[in-house]
Coordinates of C-alpha atoms in Angstrom, one line a residue:
M1 CA -16.0 47.0 52.0
H2 CA -17.9 45.8 55.1
L3 CA -20.1 42.7 55.2
N4 CA -21.8 41.1 58.1
L5 CA -20.5 37.6 57.8
A6 CA -20.7 34.5 60.0
K7 CA -17.4 33.8 61.9
N8 CA -14.8 32.0 59.7
V9 CA -16.6 32.7 56.5
S10 CA -14.4 34.6 54.0
V11 CA -15.8 37.4 51.9
L12 CA -15.0 35.4 48.7
A13 CA -16.7 32.3 50.0
H14 CA -19.7 34.5 50.8
Y15 CA -19.9 35.8 47.3
F16 CA -19.6 32.3 45.9
S17 CA -22.3 31.0 48.2
Q18 CA -24.6 33.8 47.1
Q19 CA -23.8 33.2 43.4
Q20 CA -22.6 36.8 43.2
F21 CA -20.2 37.2 40.3
C22 CA -17.1 39.0 41.5
I23 CA -13.8 40.4 40.3
L24 CA -10.4 39.7 41.9
V25 CA -8.1 42.5 40.9
E26 CA -4.4 41.3 40.9
Y27 CA -1.7 43.6 42.1
L28 CA 2.1 42.9 42.1
S29 CA 4.2 43.9 45.0
H30 CA 5.7 47.0 43.4
Q31 CA 2.5 48.5 42.0
A32 CA 0.7 51.5 43.5
H33 CA -2.8 50.6 44.7
E34 CA -6.1 52.5 44.5
I35 CA -8.6 49.9 45.4
P36 CA -12.1 49.9 43.8
Q37 CA -15.0 48.6 45.7
K38 CA -16.8 47.7 42.6
I39 CA -16.2 47.5 38.8
A40 CA -19.3 48.0 36.7
G41 CA -21.4 47.0 39.7
Y42 CA -19.5 43.8 40.4
P43 CA -17.9 43.5 43.9
T44 CA -14.1 43.4 43.9
L45 CA -11.4 42.1 46.1
I46 CA -7.7 42.5 45.7
T47 CA -5.4 39.5 45.1
L48 CA -1.7 39.9 45.8
A49 CA 0.6 38.0 43.5
D50 CA 3.8 36.2 44.7
R51 CA 7.2 36.3 43.0
V52 CA 5.8 37.3 39.6
H53 CA 7.8 40.5 38.9
S54 CA 11.0 39.0 40.4
D55 CA 12.2 36.2 42.6
E56 CA 12.9 38.7 45.3
D57 CA 9.4 40.4 45.4
L58 CA 8.0 41.4 48.7
A59 CA 5.9 38.6 50.2
P60 CA 2.1 39.2 49.6
L61 CA 1.6 39.1 53.3
E62 CA 3.9 42.1 53.8
V63 CA 2.2 43.9 51.0
A64 CA -1.2 43.2 52.5
Q65 CA -0.2 44.9 55.7
R66 CA -0.1 48.2 53.8
F67 CA -3.9 48.2 53.5
P68 CA -6.5 48.7 56.1
N69 CA -8.0 45.6 57.6
H70 CA -11.4 46.2 56.1
I71 CA -9.9 45.8 52.5
Q72 CA -10.6 42.2 51.5
K73 CA -7.5 40.4 50.3
M74 CA -6.5 37.1 48.7
L75 CA -2.9 36.1 49.0
H76 CA -1.0 34.0 46.5
F77 CA 1.7 31.6 47.7
S78 CA 4.2 30.3 45.1
G79 CA 6.0 27.1 45.9
K80 CA 9.1 27.9 43.9
D81 CA 12.3 27.5 45.9
R82 CA 10.2 26.9 49.1
D83 CA 9.5 23.8 51.2
I84 CA 6.7 22.7 53.5
A85 CA 8.2 24.5 56.5
D86 CA 8.1 27.9 54.6
F87 CA 4.5 27.2 53.8
E88 CA 3.6 26.4 57.4
N89 CA 5.1 29.7 58.5
F90 CA 3.0 31.4 55.8
L91 CA -0.2 29.8 57.1
H92 CA 0.5 30.8 60.7
A93 CA 1.2 34.4 59.7
A94 CA -1.9 34.6 57.4
Q95 CA -4.1 33.3 60.2
H96 CA -2.6 35.8 62.6
A97 CA -3.4 38.6 60.1
G98 CA -7.0 37.3 59.7
I99 CA -6.6 36.3 56.1
Q100 CA -8.6 33.3 54.9
D101 CA -8.5 33.5 51.1
V102 CA -5.4 32.0 49.6
L103 CA -4.4 30.9 46.1
L104 CA -1.8 28.1 46.2
L105 CA 0.5 27.8 43.2
T106 CA 3.5 25.6 42.3
G107 CA 4.9 28.6 40.5
D108 CA 6.8 29.3 37.2
K109 CA 10.5 28.6 37.0
L110 CA 12.7 31.0 38.9
K111 CA 14.0 34.0 36.9
K112 CA 17.6 32.8 37.7
H113 CA 16.9 29.6 35.8
A114 CA 17.1 31.3 32.4
N115 CA 17.5 29.3 29.2
G116 CA 16.6 26.1 30.9
E117 CA 19.5 26.2 33.3
Y118 CA 19.1 24.9 36.8
G119 CA 22.1 26.8 38.2
K120 CA 24.7 25.2 40.5
H121 CA 22.2 24.0 43.1
R122 CA 19.2 21.9 42.6
T123 CA 16.0 23.9 43.3
R124 CA 12.8 22.1 44.1
Y125 CA 9.3 23.5 44.4
L126 CA 6.6 22.9 47.0
E127 CA 3.8 21.7 44.7
S128 CA 0.3 23.0 45.2
V129 CA -1.2 19.6 46.1
N130 CA 1.0 19.4 49.2
A131 CA 0.2 23.0 50.0
V132 CA -3.5 22.4 49.8
M133 CA -3.2 19.3 52.1
A134 CA -1.3 21.4 54.7
A135 CA -3.7 24.3 54.5
K136 CA -6.7 22.0 54.9
Q137 CA -5.2 20.3 57.9
Q138 CA -4.4 23.7 59.5
G139 CA -8.1 24.7 58.9
G140 CA -9.7 28.1 58.7
F141 CA -8.7 28.8 55.0
H142 CA -10.7 29.2 51.8
I143 CA -8.3 27.5 49.4
G144 CA -7.9 28.3 45.8
V145 CA -5.7 26.4 43.2
A146 CA -4.5 27.3 39.8
F147 CA -5.3 25.2 36.7
N148 CA -4.3 25.5 33.1
P149 CA -7.0 24.3 30.7
F150 CA -5.1 25.7 27.6
K151 CA -3.4 22.4 26.7
Y152 CA -3.5 21.0 23.2
T153 CA -2.0 17.5 23.1
Q154 CA -4.0 14.7 24.7
A155 CA -1.3 13.7 27.1
E156 CA -0.7 17.3 28.3
R157 CA -4.4 17.9 28.7
D158 CA -5.0 14.6 30.5
A159 CA -2.1 15.3 32.9
Q160 CA -3.6 18.7 33.8
Y161 CA -7.0 17.2 34.5
F162 CA -5.5 14.2 36.5
K163 CA -3.8 16.7 38.8
L164 CA -7.0 18.8 39.1
H165 CA -8.7 15.7 40.5
K166 CA -5.9 15.5 43.1
K167 CA -6.2 19.2 44.0
I168 CA -9.9 18.8 44.6
K169 CA -9.4 15.6 46.6
A170 CA -6.7 17.4 48.7
G171 CA -9.3 20.1 49.7
A172 CA -9.4 22.9 47.1
D173 CA -12.4 25.1 47.5
F174 CA -12.1 27.0 44.2
I175 CA -10.1 27.0 41.0
V176 CA -8.5 29.9 39.1
T177 CA -7.6 29.2 35.5
Q178 CA -4.4 30.3 33.8
L179 CA -4.5 33.4 31.6
G180 CA -5.8 32.4 28.2
Y181 CA -8.1 33.4 25.4
D182 CA -9.5 30.1 24.0
I183 CA -13.2 30.1 25.1
D184 CA -13.6 26.5 24.0
A185 CA -11.0 25.5 26.6
L186 CA -12.8 27.4 29.3
K187 CA -16.1 25.8 28.4
Y188 CA -14.4 22.4 28.6
A189 CA -13.1 23.1 32.1
Q190 CA -16.6 24.1 33.3
N191 CA -18.1 21.0 31.7
F192 CA -15.5 18.9 33.4
L193 CA -16.6 20.1 36.9
K194 CA -20.2 19.4 36.0
Q195 CA -19.5 16.0 34.6
H196 CA -17.7 14.9 37.8
D197 CA -20.2 16.6 40.1
Y198 CA -17.6 18.8 41.6
S199 CA -18.9 21.8 43.6
Q200 CA -15.7 23.9 43.5
K201 CA -16.2 27.3 42.0
L202 CA -14.3 28.3 38.8
V203 CA -12.7 31.7 38.2
A204 CA -11.2 32.7 34.9
C205 CA -8.0 34.7 34.7
V206 CA -8.3 37.5 32.1
M207 CA -6.2 40.4 31.0
P208 CA -6.7 43.3 28.5
L209 CA -4.3 42.1 25.9
T210 CA -2.4 44.7 24.0
L211 CA 0.3 44.2 21.4
P212 CA 3.2 45.1 23.7
R213 CA 1.9 42.6 26.3
A214 CA 1.5 39.9 23.8
Q215 CA 4.9 40.5 22.3
Y216 CA 6.5 40.4 25.8
M217 CA 4.8 37.1 26.6
V218 CA 6.0 35.5 23.3
K219 CA 9.5 36.9 23.6
H220 CA 10.0 35.8 27.2
K221 CA 8.1 32.6 26.7
V222 CA 5.9 33.2 29.6
A223 CA 5.0 29.8 31.0
G224 CA 1.7 28.3 30.0
I225 CA 0.3 31.2 28.0
V226 CA -0.8 30.7 24.4
I227 CA -0.4 33.6 22.0
T228 CA -0.8 32.6 18.4
Q229 CA 0.5 34.4 15.3
H230 CA -3.0 35.2 14.3
M231 CA -3.5 37.0 17.6
L232 CA -0.3 39.0 17.1
Q233 CA -1.4 40.0 13.6
V234 CA -4.8 41.2 14.9
L235 CA -3.3 43.2 17.7
A236 CA -0.8 44.8 15.3
Q237 CA -3.6 45.8 13.0
D238 CA -5.4 47.3 16.0
Q239 CA -2.4 49.3 17.0
Q240 CA -1.8 50.5 13.5
A241 CA -5.4 51.7 13.2
G242 CA -5.3 53.4 16.6
L243 CA -7.9 51.1 18.1
T244 CA -6.5 51.2 21.6
D245 CA -9.8 50.3 23.3
R246 CA -10.0 46.9 21.6
A247 CA -8.1 45.3 24.4
Y248 CA -10.8 46.4 26.9
Q249 CA -13.6 45.5 24.6
R250 CA -12.3 42.0 24.3
C251 CA -11.6 41.7 28.0
A252 CA -15.2 42.8 28.8
L253 CA -16.6 40.3 26.4
Q254 CA -14.5 37.5 27.8
I255 CA -15.6 38.4 31.3
L256 CA -19.3 38.4 30.3
I257 CA -18.9 35.2 28.4
C258 CA -17.5 33.5 31.5
K259 CA -20.3 34.9 33.6
Q260 CA -22.9 33.5 31.1
L261 CA -21.0 30.1 31.3
G262 CA -21.5 29.9 35.0
F263 CA -18.1 31.0 36.2
A264 CA -18.1 32.4 39.7
G265 CA -15.9 35.4 38.9
I266 CA -12.7 36.5 37.2
H267 CA -9.2 37.1 38.2
L268 CA -8.2 40.4 36.5
S269 CA -4.5 40.9 35.7
A270 CA -2.7 43.9 34.4
C271 CA -5.6 46.3 35.0
H272 CA -4.7 47.9 38.3
Q273 CA -4.9 51.6 37.4
P274 CA -8.2 53.4 37.9
K275 CA -8.3 54.7 34.3
E276 CA -7.8 51.1 33.0
Q277 CA -10.6 49.8 35.2
K278 CA -12.9 52.6 34.1
R279 CA -12.4 51.7 30.4
L280 CA -13.1 48.1 31.2
A281 CA -16.2 49.0 33.3
D282 CA -17.6 51.1 30.4
Y283 CA -17.5 48.1 28.1
L284 CA -18.9 45.7 30.7
Q285 CA -21.9 48.0 31.0
A286 CA -22.2 48.5 27.3
Y287 CA -22.3 44.7 26.6
Q288 CA -24.1 43.4 29.7
H289 CA -27.4 43.2 27.9
L290 CA -26.1 40.7 25.3
D291 CA -26.8 37.0 25.5
L292 CA -24.2 34.3 25.2
D293 CA -24.6 33.8 21.4
E294 CA -24.3 37.6 20.8
L295 CA -21.2 37.8 23.0
D296 CA -19.6 34.9 21.2
A297 CA -20.3 36.4 17.9
L298 CA -18.9 39.8 18.8
W299 CA -15.8 38.1 20.4
G300 CA -15.2 36.2 17.2
S301 CA -15.6 39.3 15.1
L302 CA -13.1 41.3 17.2
W303 CA -10.6 38.5 16.8
H304 CA -11.3 38.1 13.1
M305 CA -12.1 34.5 13.6
N306 CA -13.3 32.3 10.7
T307 CA -12.5 28.7 11.7
Q308 CA -12.7 29.0 15.5
Q309 CA -9.1 27.7 15.6
E310 CA -7.3 31.0 15.4
L311 CA -6.7 31.3 19.2
K312 CA -5.3 27.7 19.4
P313 CA -1.8 26.7 18.6
K314 CA -1.1 24.5 15.6
V315 CA -0.5 21.0 16.8
E316 CA 1.3 18.3 14.9
H317 CA -0.5 15.0 15.2
K318 CA 1.4 12.3 17.1
A319 CA 0.3 9.0 18.5
H320 CA -1.0 9.0 22.0
R321 CA 0.9 5.9 23.0
P322 CA 4.0 5.3 25.1
T323 CA 7.0 3.9 23.3
V324 CA 7.8 0.2 23.5
G325 CA 10.8 1.0 25.7
Q326 CA 8.6 3.0 28.1
L327 CA 6.1 0.2 28.4
L328 CA 8.8 -2.5 28.8
K329 CA 10.5 -0.4 31.5
Y330 CA 7.2 0.1 33.3
H331 CA 6.4 -3.6 33.4
Q332 CA 9.9 -4.6 34.5
L333 CA 10.0 -2.1 37.3
H334 CA 6.5 -2.9 38.4
F335 CA 7.4 -6.5 38.7
I336 CA 10.5 -5.7 40.8
H337 CA 8.6 -3.3 43.0
E338 CA 5.8 -5.8 43.7
L339 CA 8.3 -8.6 44.4
F340 CA 10.8 -6.8 46.6
F341 CA 8.7 -4.1 48.3
E342 CA 5.0 -5.0 48.3
S343 CA 4.9 -8.8 48.9
K344 CA 4.4 -10.0 52.4
L345 CA 7.6 -12.0 52.3
A346 CA 9.6 -8.9 51.2
K347 CA 8.2 -6.8 53.9
N348 CA 9.0 -9.3 56.6
V349 CA 12.5 -9.9 55.3
G350 CA 13.1 -6.2 54.8
K351 CA 12.1 -5.3 58.3
F352 CA 14.3 -8.0 59.8
I353 CA 17.3 -6.8 57.8
F354 CA 17.0 -3.1 58.3
K355 CA 16.1 -3.1 62.0
A356 CA 19.7 -4.3 62.8
D357 CA 21.9 -1.9 64.7
Y358 CA 24.5 -2.2 62.0
W359 CA 22.7 0.4 59.8
K360 CA 23.1 3.0 62.5
H361 CA 26.8 3.3 61.7
A362 CA 27.6 6.1 59.3
S363 CA 29.8 4.0 57.1
A364 CA 27.2 1.3 56.6
A365 CA 24.5 3.9 55.8
K366 CA 26.8 5.5 53.3
V367 CA 27.5 2.2 51.5
L368 CA 23.8 1.5 51.4
L369 CA 23.0 4.9 50.0
N370 CA 25.7 4.8 47.3
T371 CA 24.6 1.3 46.3
E372 CA 21.0 2.4 45.9
Y373 CA 22.1 5.5 43.9
V374 CA 24.2 3.4 41.5
M375 CA 21.5 0.9 40.9
K376 CA 18.7 3.4 40.4
H377 CA 20.2 6.6 39.0
H378 CA 20.9 5.5 35.5
V379 CA 17.6 3.6 35.3
V380 CA 15.1 6.1 36.6
G381 CA 17.2 9.3 37.4
C382 CA 17.3 8.8 41.2
E383 CA 18.6 11.7 43.3
S384 CA 18.5 9.9 46.7
C385 CA 15.4 11.6 47.9
G386 CA 15.0 9.0 50.7
Q387 CA 11.3 8.7 50.0
C388 CA 10.9 6.7 46.8
R389 CA 7.6 7.4 45.1
L390 CA 8.1 5.3 42.0
G391 CA 5.1 3.0 42.8
D392 CA 2.8 6.0 42.8
T393 CA 4.3 7.7 39.7
L394 CA 4.3 4.7 37.2
Y395 CA 8.0 4.4 37.8
V396 CA 8.8 7.8 36.3
C397 CA 10.9 9.4 38.9
P398 CA 9.7 12.9 40.0
E399 CA 13.3 13.9 40.6
T400 CA 13.6 14.0 36.8
C401 CA 11.2 16.9 36.7
P402 CA 13.2 20.2 37.1
K403 CA 10.8 21.3 39.8
G404 CA 10.7 17.9 41.4
L405 CA 6.9 17.6 41.1
A406 CA 5.4 14.2 42.0
N407 CA 1.7 14.8 42.0
G408 CA 1.4 16.1 38.4
P409 CA 2.5 18.9 36.1
C410 CA 2.8 22.6 36.6
G411 CA 0.9 24.8 34.2
G412 CA 3.9 25.9 32.2
T413 CA 4.2 23.1 29.6
S414 CA 3.8 23.7 25.9
L415 CA 2.7 20.9 23.6
D416 CA 4.2 18.3 26.0
R417 CA 7.5 20.2 26.4
C418 CA 8.7 21.1 29.8
E419 CA 8.7 24.8 30.8
F420 CA 12.5 24.5 31.1
G421 CA 12.6 23.7 27.4
D422 CA 15.1 20.9 27.5
R423 CA 12.9 17.8 27.7
E424 CA 9.5 16.3 27.4
C425 CA 7.3 16.8 30.4
I426 CA 7.5 13.6 32.5
H427 CA 3.8 14.0 33.4
S428 CA 2.8 13.7 29.7
V429 CA 4.9 10.5 29.7
K430 CA 3.0 9.3 32.8
A431 CA -0.4 10.2 31.3
R432 CA 0.3 8.1 28.2
L433 CA 1.5 5.2 30.3
A434 CA -1.5 5.4 32.6
E435 CA -3.9 5.0 29.7
A436 CA -1.9 2.2 28.2
V437 CA -1.6 0.1 31.4
G438 CA -5.0 1.0 32.9
Q439 CA -3.6 2.9 35.9
S440 CA -5.2 6.4 35.5
N441 CA -6.6 6.1 39.0
I442 CA -3.1 6.3 40.5
L443 CA -2.6 9.7 38.8
T444 CA -5.9 11.1 40.0
Q445 CA -6.3 9.7 43.5
Q446 CA -2.9 9.0 45.0
L447 CA -1.9 12.1 47.0
I448 CA 1.9 11.9 47.3
P449 CA 3.3 13.7 50.4
T450 CA 6.2 16.1 50.1
V451 CA 9.7 14.9 51.0
A452 CA 11.1 16.3 54.2
L453 CA 14.5 18.0 53.9
E454 CA 15.9 15.7 56.6
T455 CA 14.9 12.7 54.6
R456 CA 16.9 13.6 51.5
G457 CA 20.3 12.0 51.3
T458 CA 19.1 8.8 53.1
S459 CA 18.3 5.4 51.7
S460 CA 14.7 5.0 50.6
W461 CA 15.2 1.2 50.9
K462 CA 15.9 1.4 54.6
N463 CA 13.2 4.1 55.1
W464 CA 10.6 1.9 53.3
Y465 CA 11.0 -0.9 55.9
D466 CA 11.4 1.2 59.0

């Protein structure tokens, strides 16, 4: 694919600027590749996933080098078990390779963390907000972020949209949704961007959904993907009746619905074989003359929908309020924080105390660190990060998130439950608190920097006043 583009303009950015609907075809590192230039007349690019098949997958940049330079590529970067130094190395290598389009993800939990287990060693994730900030500062990249609109409790949905505000503020150029089949949720995401006058382009992740794929996602609890019992029943009926093309019919309809809604393109997963792409292209061409109402009607018919709720999970009603204990804890810690860390007197006293040479002695530093840990661990879950962010997280410590996320949730929660399955998502707790105490702006505007490795294991008290 050859385009005459201005210097430093990515092919994907060019398509977006020309309002040319495009298809990003996802490939995993172990898959064979036959790259189409177009699918049903829509221009295509390849997008190379990161650490999806296994935690030891070849890096997308290595896979990209197998292709000629003229093949346009978007690289994923997953932050799981990586820090900011890893990402900076990735940025330099991508620039050297002439790649501009990147999709920056926090990432699902590592495969070795099965059944909610952390393993012996704490693993943290470079979250996407920090990656976007670094890529924007580096310059020369067309930056995409992931977003999961398929959330069905108020706190969980609020937390996702709070973080989307942050991703956009950090410098995201376009947004790719999680895989999902609820058209209402996709419409809501598009309306959100319009409501806030955001110019970022929206791309929907789609997949031809077969019964085996759906069963696999349910069995393995693939993070953030909603497959309802109704969907499984319909897919089982299709398989029993030999209607193998239904997966491609539905996929084509979803693509065309997204196009009619104003999406800039689609991110096509699990459709990398030419014969699969041909089947999809045939249905895209067959349905492309239909308007939005006709597409919606056919979509509903193929999913046997009567109430428009069949593709949404069943949600038990619960109050969207923090507990009395959570509110009391917030107000107490906020008072302490303002008194001892934000007041002018506290800052002057703190600087005087901690500039003393005494604290340079290892024994004194150890006593201070242990004192801070004892005072904070049982109250907020402190893990001695050395860069306390409680004032920016409504006093819900990000170290209590299994991934260590401070800026907001990953996409893997399910009805307020953490992807690891052993707790409520702390970001849902924060979302409820934010509404109750009128502090939503903190969760949408405050970009929290990543903690440097050398900072961990030091006293955040001393670091605060240094």
